[in-house]
Amino acid sequence: ILSAVFVSVAGLVYKHKKSRKNALAGALIGALAMALISFPANYFVVYPIYENLMSREAILAAYRLIYPETKNLAQALLVFNLPFTFLKGVANTAITFVIYKKISPLLKGKSV
């Protein structure tokens, strides 16, 4: 879900005007969108599945090891998961910008 949001948003921004600047803007906006969608995706889909394996209190206890003031799952997701997901999107963007020139011939079906 999150990867689809990232790629869709980045692609739509880039499609509007194909330039390196728009590719970067699209990727960063995609990273932000991915982070924002991570909250409901985790809260309503991922963590209910986790709760089949362990209790919510056990999950919160893990978060409390890092930040003892964690009161509930929503707070944990806002404080930890949302920023982490955004940074993950930024890291994906940085890696893509570093390696794209080298792999673009492969992506376009040309030999290197």
PDB file of C-alpha atoms in Angstrom, residues 43-86:
ATOM      1  CA  TYR A  43      -3.605   1.559  12.717  1.00  0.00           C
ATOM      2  CA  PHE A  44      -6.419  -0.204  10.852  1.00  0.00           C
ATOM      3  CA  VAL A  45      -4.619  -2.984   8.956  1.00  0.00           C
ATOM      4  CA  VAL A  46      -1.107  -3.861  10.136  1.00  0.00           C
ATOM      5  CA  TYR A  47      -1.410  -3.604  13.909  1.00  0.00           C
ATOM      6  CA  PRO A  48      -4.733  -5.500  14.119  1.00  0.00           C
ATOM      7  CA  ILE A  49      -2.884  -8.355  12.374  1.00  0.00           C
ATOM      8  CA  TYR A  50       0.026  -8.030  14.821  1.00  0.00           C
ATOM      9  CA  GLU A  51      -2.471  -8.210  17.663  1.00  0.00           C
ATOM     10  CA  ASN A  52      -3.317 -11.754  16.556  1.00  0.00           C
ATOM     11  CA  LEU A  53       0.251 -12.648  17.524  1.00  0.00           C
ATOM     12  CA  MET A  54       0.766 -10.496  20.626  1.00  0.00           C
ATOM     13  CA  SER A  55      -1.271  -8.208  22.826  1.00  0.00           C
ATOM     14  CA  ARG A  56      -1.519  -4.474  22.243  1.00  0.00           C
ATOM     15  CA  GLU A  57       0.096  -3.981  25.643  1.00  0.00           C
ATOM     16  CA  ALA A  58       3.114  -6.036  24.542  1.00  0.00           C
ATOM     17  CA  ILE A  59       3.372  -3.928  21.386  1.00  0.00           C
ATOM     18  CA  LEU A  60       3.160  -0.709  23.401  1.00  0.00           C
ATOM     19  CA  ALA A  61       5.743  -2.043  25.855  1.00  0.00           C
ATOM     20  CA  ALA A  62       8.230  -2.238  22.982  1.00  0.00           C
ATOM     21  CA  TYR A  63       7.553   1.401  22.091  1.00  0.00           C
ATOM     22  CA  ARG A  64       7.829   2.376  25.765  1.00  0.00           C
ATOM     23  CA  LEU A  65      11.373   0.985  25.864  1.00  0.00           C
ATOM     24  CA  ILE A  66      12.321   3.835  23.534  1.00  0.00           C
ATOM     25  CA  TYR A  67       9.874   6.481  24.769  1.00  0.00           C
ATOM     26  CA  PRO A  68       8.414   5.673  28.198  1.00  0.00           C
ATOM     27  CA  GLU A  69       5.657   8.309  27.844  1.00  0.00           C
ATOM     28  CA  THR A  70       3.943   6.368  25.034  1.00  0.00           C
ATOM     29  CA  LYS A  71       0.281   6.207  26.044  1.00  0.00           C
ATOM     30  CA  ASN A  72      -1.463   4.468  23.141  1.00  0.00           C
ATOM     31  CA  LEU A  73      -1.016   3.019  19.669  1.00  0.00           C
ATOM     32  CA  ALA A  74      -2.028   6.211  17.859  1.00  0.00           C
ATOM     33  CA  GLN A  75       0.659   8.177  19.690  1.00  0.00           C
ATOM     34  CA  ALA A  76       3.252   5.478  18.986  1.00  0.00           C
ATOM     35  CA  LEU A  77       2.440   5.559  15.280  1.00  0.00           C
ATOM     36  CA  LEU A  78       2.616   9.360  15.144  1.00  0.00           C
ATOM     37  CA  VAL A  79       5.864   9.595  17.098  1.00  0.00           C
ATOM     38  CA  PHE A  80       7.733   6.629  15.614  1.00  0.00           C
ATOM     39  CA  ASN A  81       6.218   5.093  12.476  1.00  0.00           C
ATOM     40  CA  LEU A  82       5.149   8.223  10.607  1.00  0.00           C
ATOM     41  CA  PRO A  83       8.564   9.968  10.797  1.00  0.00           C
ATOM     42  CA  PHE A  84      10.366   6.675  10.085  1.00  0.00           C
ATOM     43  CA  THR A  85       8.226   6.084   7.005  1.00  0.00           C
ATOM     44  CA  PHE A  86       8.942   9.613   5.751  1.00  0.00           C
TER      45      PHE A  86
END
